[in-house]
Amino acid sequence: MYKNTKVICFDLDGVLINSIQNMSFAWKMTCLKNDIKIPFFKYKKNIGLPFYEILKRLGIKKNHKKIFLDYNKFSKKKINLIKIYPNIKITLKSLKKKFILGVITSKNRSRTINILKRFKLKFDLVLTPEDLNKGKPYPDAVIKLKKKFKVKSSEIIYIGDTLNDLKFSKNSKINFLFANWGYGSVEYKKVKKIKKIKDINKFL
């Protein structure tokens, strides 16, 4: 279906790794330290957006930098709570033989790199909000990717698990596959969905 694909990019949380327990711990501890009374389920609804944008949507108007540093610290403290999804490594190894592989995530760069190193996941490109003027759902990441690898939008697939990932793909005019095992849901019937990571091959 996407026979001319040259680049396959992945969201991180909810697609390559299950980090929900780690995020829950980090958010609860951050709330305790900063006297924030917002339950994790409200934070979870905004997963996929850059952290500062999540704070704005939750109505938190002050101390964004301190909250970010606290969250980052608690997240790193319990990195062992993060698990990699089944068959990720073997599928990535197979895809890497034919395609350029990348990660485009809303997680900050230091934690992203730590997680990729922890699970020995190697990509040709890793883009976080810190590498861009604007993170997802804005198309800045794809603009940078296209320039680096000299590819067209139609030659890129993005695999994500939230409505924000879908919006990002539409804004970037790239192909999108929805990871059904992730954190979010999309109701659009035209969205192509995969039930497990190796199902990507059905579209190549």
PDB file of C-alpha atoms in Angstrom, residues 10-12 16-17 79 82 84 88-89 92 102-105 107 109-128:
ATOM      1  CA  PHE A  10       7.819   5.944  15.502  1.00  0.00           C
ATOM      2  CA  ASP A  11       6.376   7.678  18.494  1.00  0.00           C
ATOM      3  CA  LEU A  12       8.104   6.425  21.651  1.00  0.00           C
ATOM      4  CA  LEU A  16       7.875   1.251  21.323  1.00  0.00           C
ATOM      5  CA  ILE A  17       7.707   1.295  25.122  1.00  0.00           C
ATOM      6  CA  ILE A  79      13.249   4.053  34.722  1.00  0.00           C
ATOM      7  CA  ILE A  82       9.477   1.178  31.675  1.00  0.00           C
ATOM      8  CA  ILE A  84       9.587  -2.516  25.869  1.00  0.00           C
ATOM      9  CA  ILE A  88       9.913  -4.422  18.890  1.00  0.00           C
ATOM     10  CA  LYS A  89      13.598  -5.268  18.568  1.00  0.00           C
ATOM     11  CA  LEU A  92      13.127  -2.907  13.955  1.00  0.00           C
ATOM     12  CA  GLY A 102      13.484   7.401  13.215  1.00  0.00           C
ATOM     13  CA  VAL A 103      11.853   8.386  16.488  1.00  0.00           C
ATOM     14  CA  ILE A 104       9.740  11.536  16.769  1.00  0.00           C
ATOM     15  CA  THR A 105       8.560  11.998  20.337  1.00  0.00           C
ATOM     16  CA  LYS A 107       9.424  13.266  25.517  1.00  0.00           C
ATOM     17  CA  ARG A 109      15.782  14.496  24.792  1.00  0.00           C
ATOM     18  CA  SER A 110      17.719  13.326  27.860  1.00  0.00           C
ATOM     19  CA  ARG A 111      15.078  10.800  28.900  1.00  0.00           C
ATOM     20  CA  THR A 112      14.551   9.689  25.307  1.00  0.00           C
ATOM     21  CA  ILE A 113      18.242   8.945  24.810  1.00  0.00           C
ATOM     22  CA  ASN A 114      18.468   7.169  28.187  1.00  0.00           C
ATOM     23  CA  ILE A 115      15.540   4.931  27.299  1.00  0.00           C
ATOM     24  CA  LEU A 116      16.847   4.091  23.833  1.00  0.00           C
ATOM     25  CA  LYS A 117      20.242   3.222  25.315  1.00  0.00           C
ATOM     26  CA  ARG A 118      18.629   1.142  28.050  1.00  0.00           C
ATOM     27  CA  PHE A 119      16.876  -1.044  25.509  1.00  0.00           C
ATOM     28  CA  LYS A 120      19.706  -0.857  22.936  1.00  0.00           C
ATOM     29  CA  LEU A 121      17.477   0.669  20.283  1.00  0.00           C
ATOM     30  CA  LYS A 122      19.357   2.446  17.500  1.00  0.00           C
ATOM     31  CA  PHE A 123      17.746   4.852  15.031  1.00  0.00           C
ATOM     32  CA  ASP A 124      18.987   6.945  12.128  1.00  0.00           C
ATOM     33  CA  LEU A 125      17.256  10.012  13.549  1.00  0.00           C
ATOM     34  CA  VAL A 126      15.823  10.983  16.948  1.00  0.00           C
ATOM     35  CA  LEU A 127      13.809  14.196  17.221  1.00  0.00           C
ATOM     36  CA  THR A 128      12.394  15.674  20.437  1.00  0.00           C
TER      37      THR A 128
END
